[in-house]
CSV table of N, CA, C and O in Angstrom, one decimal:
chain,number,residue,atom,x,y,z
A,1086,MET,N,34.2,-20.2,-70.0
A,1086,MET,CA,35.5,-19.4,-69.5
A,1086,MET,C,36.0,-19.4,-71.0
A,1086,MET,O,36.6,-20.5,-71.7
A,1087,THR,N,36.8,-18.6,-71.0
A,1087,THR,CA,37.6,-18.0,-71.7
A,1087,THR,C,39.0,-17.8,-71.7
A,1087,THR,O,39.4,-17.8,-70.4
A,1088,LEU,N,39.8,-17.8,-72.5
A,1088,LEU,CA,41.6,-17.9,-72.5
A,1088,LEU,C,41.7,-16.5,-71.3
A,1088,LEU,O,42.9,-16.6,-70.9
A,1089,THR,N,40.9,-15.6,-71.8
A,1089,THR,CA,41.2,-14.1,-70.9
A,1089,THR,C,41.0,-14.1,-69.3
A,1089,THR,O,41.5,-13.4,-68.9
A,1090,THR,N,39.9,-14.7,-68.9
A,1090,THR,CA,39.8,-14.9,-67.4
A,1090,THR,C,40.8,-15.1,-66.8
A,1090,THR,O,41.1,-14.2,-65.7
A,1091,PRO,N,41.6,-16.5,-66.8
A,1091,PRO,CA,42.7,-16.2,-65.7
A,1091,PRO,C,44.0,-15.2,-66.2
A,1091,PRO,O,44.4,-15.0,-65.3
A,1092,GLY,N,43.8,-14.8,-68.4
A,1092,GLY,CA,44.9,-13.7,-67.6
A,1092,GLY,C,44.6,-12.5,-66.8
A,1092,GLY,O,45.6,-12.1,-67.2
A,1093,LEU,N,43.6,-11.9,-67.0
A,1093,LEU,CA,43.5,-11.0,-65.8
A,1093,LEU,C,43.9,-11.1,-64.7
A,1093,LEU,O,44.7,-9.9,-63.8
A,1094,LEU,N,44.0,-12.2,-64.4
A,1094,LEU,CA,45.5,-12.5,-62.7
A,1094,LEU,C,46.2,-12.0,-63.1
A,1094,LEU,O,47.0,-11.6,-61.6
A,1095,PHE,N,46.9,-12.7,-63.8
A,1095,PHE,CA,48.4,-12.4,-64.0
A,1095,PHE,C,49.1,-11.1,-63.6
A,1095,PHE,O,50.0,-11.1,-62.8
A,1096,PRO,N,48.7,-9.8,-64.2
A,1096,PRO,CA,48.9,-8.8,-63.6
A,1096,PRO,C,48.9,-8.5,-62.0
A,1096,PRO,O,49.7,-8.1,-61.1
A,1097,ALA,N,48.0,-9.0,-61.3
A,1097,ALA,CA,47.8,-8.5,-60.2
A,1097,ALA,C,48.6,-9.8,-59.6
A,1097,ALA,O,48.9,-9.3,-57.9
A,1098,ILE,N,48.5,-10.7,-59.7
A,1098,ILE,CA,49.5,-11.9,-58.7
A,1098,ILE,C,51.0,-11.6,-58.7
A,1098,ILE,O,51.7,-11.7,-58.1
A,1099,SER,N,51.5,-11.1,-60.0
A,1099,SER,CA,53.1,-10.3,-60.4
A,1099,SER,C,53.2,-9.3,-59.5
A,1099,SER,O,54.1,-9.3,-59.0
A,1100,LEU,N,52.1,-8.4,-59.3
A,1100,LEU,CA,52.4,-7.2,-58.7
A,1100,LEU,C,52.5,-7.7,-57.0
A,1100,LEU,O,53.0,-7.1,-56.0
A,1101,LEU,N,51.2,-8.7,-56.8
A,1101,LEU,CA,51.1,-9.4,-54.9
A,1101,LEU,C,52.5,-10.1,-54.6
A,1101,LEU,O,53.0,-9.8,-53.7
A,1102,LEU,N,53.2,-10.3,-55.8
A,1102,LEU,CA,54.5,-11.2,-55.5
A,1102,LEU,C,55.7,-10.2,-55.6
A,1102,LEU,O,56.8,-10.4,-54.2
A,1103,LEU,N,55.3,-9.1,-56.4
A,1103,LEU,CA,56.5,-8.1,-55.8
A,1103,LEU,C,56.7,-7.0,-54.2
A,1103,LEU,O,57.4,-6.8,-54.0
A,1104,ALA,N,55.2,-7.2,-53.7
A,1104,ALA,CA,54.5,-7.0,-52.7
A,1104,ALA,C,55.6,-7.4,-51.9
A,1104,ALA,O,56.1,-6.9,-51.0
A,1105,TYR,N,55.6,-8.3,-51.9
A,1105,TYR,CA,56.1,-9.7,-51.1
A,1105,TYR,C,57.4,-9.2,-51.1
A,1105,TYR,O,57.9,-9.6,-50.1
A,1106,THR,N,58.1,-9.3,-51.8
A,1106,THR,CA,59.5,-9.6,-52.0
A,1106,THR,C,60.1,-8.3,-51.3
A,1106,THR,O,61.3,-8.5,-51.0
A,1107,ASN,N,58.9,-7.4,-52.1
A,1107,ASN,CA,59.7,-5.6,-51.1
A,1107,ASN,C,59.5,-5.7,-49.8
A,1107,ASN,O,60.3,-5.5,-48.9
A,1108,ARG,N,58.2,-6.5,-49.0
A,1108,ARG,CA,58.5,-7.0,-47.3
A,1108,ARG,C,59.7,-7.6,-46.7
A,1108,ARG,O,60.3,-7.2,-45.9
A,1109,PHE,N,60.1,-8.8,-48.2
A,1109,PHE,CA,61.0,-9.2,-47.1
A,1109,PHE,C,62.3,-8.8,-47.4
A,1109,PHE,O,62.9,-8.9,-46.2
A,1110,LEU,N,63.1,-7.8,-48.6
A,1110,LEU,CA,63.5,-6.9,-48.5
A,1110,LEU,C,64.4,-6.2,-47.5
A,1110,LEU,O,65.1,-6.1,-46.7
A,1111,VAL,N,62.7,-5.5,-47.2
A,1111,VAL,CA,63.0,-4.8,-45.8
A,1111,VAL,C,63.1,-5.2,-44.4
A,1111,VAL,O,64.5,-4.6,-43.6
A,1112,LEU,N,62.2,-6.3,-44.2
A,1112,LEU,CA,62.8,-7.3,-43.2
A,1112,LEU,C,64.1,-7.7,-43.1
A,1112,LEU,O,64.9,-7.4,-42.3
A,1113,ALA,N,64.9,-8.2,-44.0
A,1113,ALA,CA,65.9,-8.7,-44.1
A,1113,ALA,C,67.3,-7.3,-44.1
A,1113,ALA,O,67.8,-7.4,-43.4
A,1114,GLN,N,66.8,-6.0,-44.3
A,1114,GLN,CA,67.4,-5.2,-44.6
A,1114,GLN,C,67.7,-4.8,-43.0
A,1114,GLN,O,68.8,-4.4,-42.3
A,1115,LEU,N,66.3,-5.0,-42.4
A,1115,LEU,CA,66.0,-4.2,-40.6
A,1115,LEU,C,66.9,-5.6,-40.2
A,1115,LEU,O,67.4,-4.9,-39.0
A,1116,ILE,N,67.0,-6.6,-40.1
A,1116,ILE,CA,67.4,-7.7,-39.5
A,1116,ILE,C,68.8,-7.3,-39.5
A,1116,ILE,O,69.4,-7.6,-38.5
A,1117,ARG,N,69.6,-7.2,-40.7
A,1117,ARG,CA,70.8,-6.7,-40.5
A,1117,ARG,C,71.4,-5.6,-39.8
A,1117,ARG,O,72.5,-5.3,-39.7
A,1118,GLU,N,70.5,-4.5,-39.9
A,1118,GLU,CA,71.0,-3.4,-39.1
A,1118,GLU,C,70.8,-3.6,-37.9
A,1118,GLU,O,71.6,-3.1,-36.8
A,1119,LEU,N,69.8,-4.8,-37.2
A,1119,LEU,CA,69.6,-4.6,-35.8
A,1119,LEU,C,71.0,-5.7,-35.3
A,1119,LEU,O,71.3,-5.2,-34.4
A,1120,ASN,N,71.2,-6.1,-36.1
A,1120,ASN,CA,72.7,-6.9,-36.0
A,1120,ASN,C,73.4,-6.2,-35.7
A,1120,ASN,O,74.6,-6.4,-34.6
A,1121,ALA,N,73.8,-5.4,-36.5
A,1121,ALA,CA,75.2,-4.6,-37.0
A,1121,ALA,C,75.2,-3.6,-35.4
A,1121,ALA,O,75.9,-3.2,-34.9
A,1122,ARG,N,73.6,-3.2,-35.3
A,1122,ARG,CA,73.6,-2.0,-34.0
A,1122,ARG,C,73.8,-2.9,-32.7
A,1122,ARG,O,74.4,-2.1,-31.8
A,1123,GLU,N,73.3,-3.7,-32.4
A,1123,GLU,CA,73.2,-4.7,-31.1
A,1123,GLU,C,74.6,-5.1,-30.7
A,1123,GLU,O,75.0,-5.1,-30.0
A,1124,GLY,N,75.8,-5.4,-31.8
A,1124,GLY,CA,77.1,-6.1,-31.5
A,1124,GLY,C,76.5,-7.3,-30.4
A,1124,GLY,O,76.4,-8.2,-31.5
A,1125,ASN,N,77.7,-7.9,-29.5
A,1125,ASN,CA,77.0,-8.9,-29.0
A,1125,ASN,C,76.4,-9.1,-27.6
A,1125,ASN,O,76.1,-9.8,-27.0
A,1126,THR,N,75.6,-8.0,-27.2
A,1126,THR,CA,74.9,-8.1,-26.4
A,1126,THR,C,73.2,-7.7,-26.8
A,1126,THR,O,72.6,-7.2,-28.1
A,1127,LEU,N,72.6,-7.8,-26.7
A,1127,LEU,CA,70.6,-8.2,-26.6
A,1127,LEU,C,69.9,-7.5,-25.4
A,1127,LEU,O,70.3,-8.5,-24.5
A,1128,ARG,N,69.5,-6.1,-25.6
A,1128,ARG,CA,68.8,-6.0,-24.8
A,1128,ARG,C,67.3,-6.8,-25.0
A,1128,ARG,O,66.9,-7.2,-26.4
A,1129,PRO,N,66.6,-6.8,-23.9
A,1129,PRO,CA,65.2,-7.4,-23.7
A,1129,PRO,C,64.1,-7.1,-25.1
A,1129,PRO,O,63.7,-8.0,-25.5
A,1130,LEU,N,64.2,-6.2,-25.4
A,1130,LEU,CA,63.6,-5.6,-26.7
A,1130,LEU,C,63.9,-6.0,-27.8
A,1130,LEU,O,63.3,-6.3,-28.4
A,1131,VAL,N,65.1,-6.0,-28.0
A,1131,VAL,CA,65.7,-6.9,-29.0
A,1131,VAL,C,65.5,-8.2,-29.3
A,1131,VAL,O,64.6,-8.7,-30.3
A,1132,ARG,N,65.0,-8.9,-28.3
A,1132,ARG,CA,65.0,-10.3,-28.2
A,1132,ARG,C,63.2,-10.5,-28.8
A,1132,ARG,O,62.9,-11.6,-29.5
A,1133,ALA,N,62.5,-9.7,-28.2
A,1133,ALA,CA,61.2,-9.4,-28.5
A,1133,ALA,C,61.0,-9.0,-30.1
A,1133,ALA,O,59.9,-9.5,-30.8
A,1134,GLN,N,62.1,-8.1,-30.5
A,1134,GLN,CA,61.8,-8.0,-31.8
A,1134,GLN,C,61.8,-9.1,-32.6
A,1134,GLN,O,61.7,-9.4,-33.7
A,1135,ILE,N,63.5,-10.0,-32.4
A,1135,ILE,CA,63.8,-10.9,-32.9
A,1135,ILE,C,62.5,-12.1,-33.3
A,1135,ILE,O,62.2,-12.5,-34.2
A,1136,ASP,N,61.9,-12.1,-32.0
A,1136,ASP,CA,61.3,-13.3,-32.6
A,1136,ASP,C,59.9,-13.1,-33.3
A,1136,ASP,O,59.0,-14.0,-34.3
A,1137,ASN,N,59.5,-11.7,-33.5
A,1137,ASN,CA,58.8,-11.1,-34.1
A,1137,ASN,C,59.3,-11.0,-35.6
A,1137,ASN,O,58.2,-11.3,-36.6
A,1138,LEU,N,60.2,-10.8,-35.9
A,1138,LEU,CA,60.9,-10.8,-37.6
A,1138,LEU,C,60.8,-12.1,-37.7
A,1138,LEU,O,60.5,-12.6,-38.7
A,1139,ARG,N,61.4,-13.2,-37.1
A,1139,ARG,CA,61.3,-14.4,-37.1
A,1139,ARG,C,59.9,-15.2,-37.9
A,1139,ARG,O,59.5,-15.5,-39.1
A,1140,LYS,N,59.1,-14.5,-37.0
A,1140,LYS,CA,57.6,-15.0,-37.2
A,1140,LYS,C,57.6,-14.3,-38.9
A,1140,LYS,O,56.7,-15.1,-39.6
A,1141,ARG,N,57.8,-13.0,-38.7
A,1141,ARG,CA,57.0,-12.6,-40.0
A,1141,ARG,C,57.6,-12.8,-41.5
A,1141,ARG,O,57.1,-13.2,-42.3
A,1142,ILE,N,59.3,-13.3,-41.2
A,1142,ILE,CA,59.8,-13.5,-42.4
A,1142,ILE,C,59.4,-15.1,-42.6
A,1142,ILE,O,58.8,-15.2,-44.0
A,1143,LYS,N,58.8,-15.9,-41.8
A,1143,LYS,CA,58.2,-17.6,-42.1
A,1143,LYS,C,57.2,-17.3,-42.9
A,1143,LYS,O,56.6,-17.8,-43.7
A,1144,LEU,N,56.4,-15.7,-42.2
A,1144,LEU,CA,54.7,-15.7,-43.2
A,1144,LEU,C,55.0,-15.2,-44.2
A,1144,LEU,O,54.1,-15.8,-45.0
A,1145,ILE,N,56.5,-14.4,-44.4
A,1145,ILE,CA,56.4,-13.5,-46.0
A,1145,ILE,C,56.8,-15.2,-46.9
A,1145,ILE,O,56.3,-15.1,-48.4
A,1146,ARG,N,57.3,-16.2,-46.2
A,1146,ARG,CA,57.4,-17.5,-47.2
A,1146,ARG,C,56.9,-17.8,-47.7
A,1146,ARG,O,56.1,-18.6,-48.6
A,1147,PHE,N,55.7,-18.1,-47.0
A,1147,PHE,CA,54.5,-18.3,-46.9
A,1147,PHE,C,53.5,-17.7,-47.8
A,1147,PHE,O,53.0,-18.3,-48.9
A,1148,MET,N,53.8,-16.4,-48.0
A,1148,MET,CA,52.9,-15.9,-48.8
A,1148,MET,C,53.2,-16.2,-49.9
A,1148,MET,O,52.6,-16.1,-50.9
A,1149,GLN,N,54.9,-16.3,-50.6
A,1149,GLN,CA,55.1,-16.2,-51.1
A,1149,GLN,C,55.0,-17.9,-52.1
A,1149,GLN,O,54.4,-17.7,-53.3
A,1150,VAL,N,55.6,-18.6,-51.5
A,1150,VAL,CA,55.0,-19.9,-51.8
A,1150,VAL,C,53.5,-20.1,-52.6
A,1150,VAL,O,53.3,-20.2,-53.7
A,1151,TRP,N,52.3,-19.3,-51.7
A,1151,TRP,CA,51.1,-19.9,-52.1
A,1151,TRP,C,50.7,-18.6,-53.4
A,1151,TRP,O,49.9,-18.8,-54.2
A,1152,GLY,N,51.2,-17.8,-53.6
A,1152,GLY,CA,51.6,-16.9,-54.6
A,1152,GLY,C,51.7,-17.4,-55.6
A,1152,GLY,O,51.1,-17.3,-56.9
A,1153,VAL,N,53.1,-17.9,-55.8
A,1153,VAL,CA,53.7,-18.5,-56.8
A,1153,VAL,C,53.1,-20.0,-57.5
A,1153,VAL,O,52.8,-20.0,-58.5
A,1154,ILE,N,52.3,-20.5,-56.0
A,1154,ILE,CA,51.7,-21.6,-56.9
A,1154,ILE,C,50.3,-21.5,-57.6
A,1154,ILE,O,49.9,-22.1,-58.4
A,1155,SER,N,49.7,-19.8,-57.0
A,1155,SER,CA,48.7,-19.5,-57.5
A,1155,SER,C,48.7,-19.0,-59.0
A,1155,SER,O,47.8,-18.9,-60.0
A,1156,PHE,N,50.1,-18.3,-59.1
A,1156,PHE,CA,50.3,-18.2,-60.8
A,1156,PHE,C,50.9,-19.2,-61.5
A,1156,PHE,O,50.4,-19.4,-62.7
A,1157,LEU,N,51.1,-20.3,-61.2
A,1157,LEU,CA,51.6,-22.1,-61.7
A,1157,LEU,C,49.9,-21.9,-61.9
A,1157,LEU,O,50.1,-22.8,-63.0
A,1158,LEU,N,49.0,-22.5,-61.5
A,1158,LEU,CA,48.1,-22.9,-61.3
A,1158,LEU,C,47.3,-21.9,-62.8
A,1158,LEU,O,46.5,-22.6,-63.3
A,1159,CYS,N,47.4,-20.7,-62.2
A,1159,CYS,CA,46.8,-19.6,-63.5
A,1159,CYS,C,47.1,-20.2,-64.5
A,1159,CYS,O,46.5,-19.9,-66.1
A,1160,THR,N,48.7,-20.1,-64.9
A,1160,THR,CA,49.1,-20.8,-65.9
A,1160,THR,C,49.1,-21.7,-66.6
A,1160,THR,O,48.4,-21.8,-67.4
A,1161,LEU,N,48.2,-22.7,-65.7
A,1161,LEU,CA,48.3,-24.3,-66.3
A,1161,LEU,C,46.7,-24.2,-67.0
A,1161,LEU,O,46.2,-24.6,-67.6
A,1162,SER,N,46.0,-23.1,-66.0
A,1162,SER,CA,44.3,-22.8,-66.4
A,1162,SER,C,44.4,-22.2,-68.0
A,1162,SER,O,44.1,-22.7,-69.1
A,1163,MET,N,45.6,-21.5,-68.2
A,1163,MET,CA,45.2,-21.0,-69.2
A,1163,MET,C,46.2,-21.5,-70.8
A,1163,MET,O,45.1,-21.8,-71.3
A,1164,PHE,N,46.7,-22.5,-69.9
A,1164,PHE,CA,47.2,-23.7,-70.9
A,1164,PHE,C,45.8,-24.8,-71.5
A,1164,PHE,O,46.4,-24.9,-72.9
A,1165,ALA,N,45.4,-25.3,-70.3
A,1165,ALA,CA,44.5,-26.0,-70.7
A,1165,ALA,C,43.3,-25.7,-71.5
A,1165,ALA,O,42.8,-26.3,-72.3
A,1166,LEU,N,42.9,-23.9,-71.2
A,1166,LEU,CA,42.1,-23.2,-71.9
A,1166,LEU,C,42.5,-23.5,-73.8
A,1166,LEU,O,41.7,-23.4,-74.3
A,1167,PHE,N,43.7,-23.2,-73.5
A,1167,PHE,CA,44.6,-23.1,-74.9
A,1167,PHE,C,44.2,-24.0,-75.7
A,1167,PHE,O,44.1,-24.1,-77.1
A,1168,ILE,N,44.4,-25.4,-74.8
A,1168,ILE,CA,44.2,-26.8,-75.8
A,1168,ILE,C,42.8,-27.2,-75.6
A,1168,ILE,O,42.8,-28.3,-75.9
A,1169,ASP,N,42.1,-26.4,-75.2
A,1169,ASP,CA,40.5,-26.5,-75.5
A,1169,ASP,C,40.4,-28.0,-74.4
A,1169,ASP,O,39.3,-28.8,-74.5
A,1170,VAL,N,40.8,-27.7,-73.4
A,1170,VAL,CA,40.3,-28.6,-72.0
A,1170,VAL,C,39.9,-28.0,-71.3
A,1170,VAL,O,40.1,-27.9,-70.5
A,1171,ALA,N,38.4,-27.5,-71.4
A,1171,ALA,CA,37.5,-26.1,-70.8
A,1171,ALA,C,37.6,-26.9,-69.1
A,1171,ALA,O,37.4,-26.4,-68.3
A,1172,LEU,N,37.1,-28.1,-68.9
A,1172,LEU,CA,36.9,-28.4,-67.4
A,1172,LEU,C,38.2,-28.1,-66.9
A,1172,LEU,O,37.7,-27.6,-65.2
A,1173,THR,N,39.3,-28.5,-67.2
A,1173,THR,CA,40.5,-28.8,-66.5
A,1173,THR,C,40.7,-27.6,-66.3
A,1173,THR,O,41.6,-27.2,-65.1
A,1174,GLY,N,40.9,-26.7,-67.2
A,1174,GLY,CA,41.2,-25.1,-67.7
A,1174,GLY,C,40.5,-24.5,-66.2
A,1174,GLY,O,40.9,-24.0,-65.4
A,1175,ILE,N,38.8,-24.9,-65.7
A,1175,ILE,CA,38.4,-24.0,-64.8
A,1175,ILE,C,38.7,-24.4,-63.3
A,1175,ILE,O,38.8,-24.2,-62.6
A,1176,VAL,N,38.9,-26.1,-63.7
A,1176,VAL,CA,39.0,-26.4,-62.0
A,1176,VAL,C,40.7,-26.2,-61.7
A,1176,VAL,O,40.8,-25.0,-60.3
A,1177,LEU,N,41.2,-25.7,-62.2
A,1177,LEU,CA,42.9,-25.4,-62.4
A,1177,LEU,C,42.9,-23.9,-62.2
A,1177,LEU,O,43.7,-23.2,-60.9
A,1178,PHE,N,41.6,-23.3,-62.5
A,1178,PHE,CA,41.9,-21.5,-62.2
A,1178,PHE,C,41.1,-21.6,-60.9
A,1178,PHE,O,41.4,-20.1,-60.2
A,1179,GLY,N,40.2,-22.4,-60.4
A,1179,GLY,CA,39.2,-22.0,-59.3
A,1179,GLY,C,40.4,-22.7,-58.4
A,1179,GLY,O,40.5,-22.1,-56.8
A,1180,ALA,N,41.0,-23.7,-58.3
A,1180,ALA,CA,42.5,-23.8,-57.3
A,1180,ALA,C,43.1,-22.4,-57.3
A,1180,ALA,O,44.0,-22.1,-56.3
A,1181,SER,N,43.8,-22.1,-58.3
A,1181,SER,CA,44.8,-20.5,-58.2
A,1181,SER,C,43.8,-19.7,-57.7
A,1181,SER,O,44.6,-19.3,-56.6
A,1182,LEU,N,42.4,-19.5,-57.7
A,1182,LEU,CA,42.1,-18.2,-56.9
A,1182,LEU,C,41.9,-18.8,-55.4
A,1182,LEU,O,42.4,-17.8,-54.4
A,1183,CYS,N,41.7,-20.4,-54.8
A,1183,CYS,CA,42.1,-20.7,-53.8
A,1183,CYS,C,43.3,-20.3,-53.3
A,1183,CYS,O,43.8,-19.8,-52.1
A,1184,CYS,N,44.2,-20.6,-53.6
A,1184,CYS,CA,45.9,-20.5,-53.5
A,1184,CYS,C,46.2,-18.7,-53.3
A,1184,CYS,O,46.6,-18.3,-52.1
A,1185,LEU,N,45.8,-17.8,-54.5
A,1185,LEU,CA,45.8,-16.7,-54.4
A,1185,LEU,C,45.1,-15.8,-52.8
A,1185,LEU,O,45.5,-15.3,-51.8
A,1186,ALA,N,43.9,-16.5,-52.5
A,1186,ALA,CA,43.0,-16.3,-51.1
A,1186,ALA,C,43.7,-16.7,-50.0
A,1186,ALA,O,44.0,-15.8,-49.0
A,1187,LEU,N,44.5,-17.9,-50.2
A,1187,LEU,CA,45.3,-17.9,-48.9
A,1187,LEU,C,46.4,-17.1,-48.8
A,1187,LEU,O,46.6,-17.1,-47.7
A,1188,SER,N,47.2,-17.0,-49.7
A,1188,SER,CA,48.2,-16.1,-49.6
A,1188,SER,C,47.5,-14.4,-49.1
A,1188,SER,O,48.8,-14.3,-48.4
A,1189,LEU,N,46.6,-14.1,-49.3
A,1189,LEU,CA,46.3,-13.0,-48.8
A,1189,LEU,C,45.8,-12.8,-47.2
A,1189,LEU,O,46.0,-11.9,-46.6
A,1190,ILE,N,45.1,-14.3,-47.1
A,1190,ILE,CA,45.0,-14.3,-45.7
A,1190,ILE,C,46.1,-14.4,-44.9
A,1190,ILE,O,46.1,-13.8,-44.0
A,1191,ILE,N,47.6,-14.7,-45.6
A,1191,ILE,CA,48.3,-15.0,-44.3
A,1191,ILE,C,49.5,-13.4,-44.5
A,1191,ILE,O,49.8,-12.8,-43.6
A,1192,SER,N,48.8,-12.8,-45.8
A,1192,SER,CA,49.6,-11.6,-45.8
A,1192,SER,C,48.6,-10.7,-44.6
A,1192,SER,O,49.5,-9.6,-44.1
A,1193,LEU,N,47.6,-11.0,-44.5
A,1193,LEU,CA,46.5,-10.0,-43.7
A,1193,LEU,C,47.2,-10.2,-42.1
A,1193,LEU,O,47.4,-9.4,-41.4
A,1194,TYR,N,47.6,-11.5,-41.7
A,1194,TYR,CA,48.3,-11.7,-40.4
A,1194,TYR,C,49.3,-11.5,-40.2
A,1194,TYR,O,49.5,-11.0,-39.2
A,1195,GLU,N,50.4,-11.3,-41.1
A,1195,GLU,CA,51.6,-10.5,-41.2
A,1195,GLU,C,51.2,-9.5,-41.1
A,1195,GLU,O,52.2,-8.6,-40.3
A,1196,ILE,N,50.4,-8.6,-41.4
A,1196,ILE,CA,50.2,-7.2,-41.5
A,1196,ILE,C,50.0,-7.1,-40.0
A,1196,ILE,O,50.7,-6.2,-39.0
A,1197,HIS,N,49.3,-7.7,-39.3
A,1197,HIS,CA,48.8,-8.1,-38.1
A,1197,HIS,C,50.3,-8.1,-37.0
A,1197,HIS,O,50.1,-7.6,-35.8
A,1198,ILE,N,51.0,-9.0,-37.6
A,1198,ILE,CA,52.0,-9.5,-36.4
A,1198,ILE,C,52.9,-8.1,-36.4
A,1198,ILE,O,53.4,-7.6,-36.2
A,1199,SER,N,53.3,-6.9,-38.0
A,1199,SER,CA,54.0,-6.2,-37.9
A,1199,SER,C,53.3,-4.9,-37.4
A,1199,SER,O,54.4,-4.2,-36.6
A,1200,CYS,N,51.9,-4.9,-36.8
A,1200,CYS,CA,51.9,-4.0,-36.0
A,1200,CYS,C,52.0,-4.3,-34.8
A,1200,CYS,O,52.1,-3.2,-33.9
A,1201,ASP,N,52.3,-5.2,-34.3
A,1201,ASP,CA,52.6,-5.6,-32.7
A,1201,ASP,C,53.8,-5.2,-33.1
A,1201,ASP,O,54.5,-5.1,-31.6
A,1202,ALA,N,54.8,-5.3,-34.0
A,1202,ALA,CA,56.2,-4.9,-34.2
A,1202,ALA,C,56.4,-3.5,-33.9
A,1202,ALA,O,57.0,-3.2,-32.9
A,1203,ILE,N,55.4,-2.5,-33.9
A,1203,ILE,CA,55.5,-1.0,-34.1
A,1203,ILE,C,54.6,-0.8,-32.6
A,1203,ILE,O,55.3,0.1,-31.9
A,1204,GLU,N,54.2,-1.7,-32.1
A,1204,GLU,CA,53.4,-1.9,-30.7
A,1204,GLU,C,55.1,-1.9,-29.8
A,1204,GLU,O,54.9,-1.4,-28.4
A,1205,ILE,N,55.4,-2.9,-29.8
A,1205,ILE,CA,56.8,-3.1,-29.3
A,1205,ILE,C,57.8,-2.1,-29.0
A,1205,ILE,O,58.3,-1.4,-28.0
A,1206,GLU,N,57.8,-1.3,-30.7
A,1206,GLU,CA,58.9,0.2,-30.1
A,1206,GLU,C,58.0,1.0,-29.5
A,1206,GLU,O,59.0,1.6,-28.9
A,1207,LEU,N,56.7,1.4,-29.8
A,1207,LEU,CA,56.3,2.2,-29.2
A,1207,LEU,C,56.4,2.0,-27.7
A,1207,LEU,O,56.0,3.1,-26.7
A,1208,GLN,N,55.8,1.1,-27.3
A,1208,GLN,CA,56.2,0.5,-26.0
A,1208,GLN,C,57.6,1.0,-25.2
A,1208,GLN,O,57.7,1.3,-23.6
A,1209,ASN,N,58.5,0.9,-26.0
A,1209,ASN,CA,60.0,0.9,-25.2
A,1209,ASN,C,60.3,2.2,-25.4
A,1209,ASN,O,61.0,2.9,-24.7
A,1210,ILE,N,59.7,3.3,-26.4
A,1210,ILE,CA,59.8,4.8,-26.2
A,1210,ILE,C,58.5,5.5,-24.7
A,1210,ILE,O,59.5,6.2,-24.5
A,1211,GLU,N,57.6,4.7,-24.7
A,1211,GLU,CA,56.8,5.4,-23.7
A,1211,GLU,C,57.9,4.9,-22.1
A,1211,GLU,O,57.9,6.0,-21.1
A,1212,LYS,N,58.7,4.2,-22.2
A,1212,LYS,CA,59.3,3.9,-21.0
A,1212,LYS,C,60.6,4.5,-20.6
A,1212,LYS,O,61.1,5.0,-19.8
A,1213,LYS,N,61.1,5.1,-21.7
A,1213,LYS,CA,61.9,6.3,-21.6
A,1213,LYS,C,61.8,7.5,-20.9
A,1213,LYS,O,60.3,7.9,-21.2
A,1214,PRO,N,62.3,7.9,-19.9
A,1214,PRO,CA,61.9,9.4,-19.3
A,1214,PRO,C,61.3,10.1,-20.1
A,1214,PRO,O,62.3,10.7,-20.9
A,1215,SER,N,60.7,11.2,-19.6
A,1215,SER,CA,60.3,12.8,-20.2
A,1215,SER,C,61.0,13.6,-20.0
A,1215,SER,O,61.8,14.1,-19.1
A,1216,SER,N,60.7,14.6,-21.1
A,1216,SER,CA,62.3,15.6,-20.5
A,1216,SER,C,61.4,16.6,-20.2
A,1216,SER,O,60.5,16.9,-20.4
């Protein structure tokens, strides 16, 4: 394995972490808007949304953690290959790929929960009287 093999992951992991950060920022903004809009009372719909948002925030944190660990392992892999310790570099690169895969699996689950949040909104819309 050459030094460029782990280097190929750098742009992918960086973009993935950026996407995760954007998802987090959107959720944070949504939570702030929800708090401002609801005031001192909470409707049952909002309680369901809060549970969903809390789960998603935790999942995004785990996505980010495993993405960062993947990035660090990839960097260490490149360093090991640079100082000519090939076996260590290969093992670190494999671990980096595993962490990246875990991050992506968590992301897939977070997307599933996001769809559940949209379903909650759709159910609320359906309950409204027709005009």
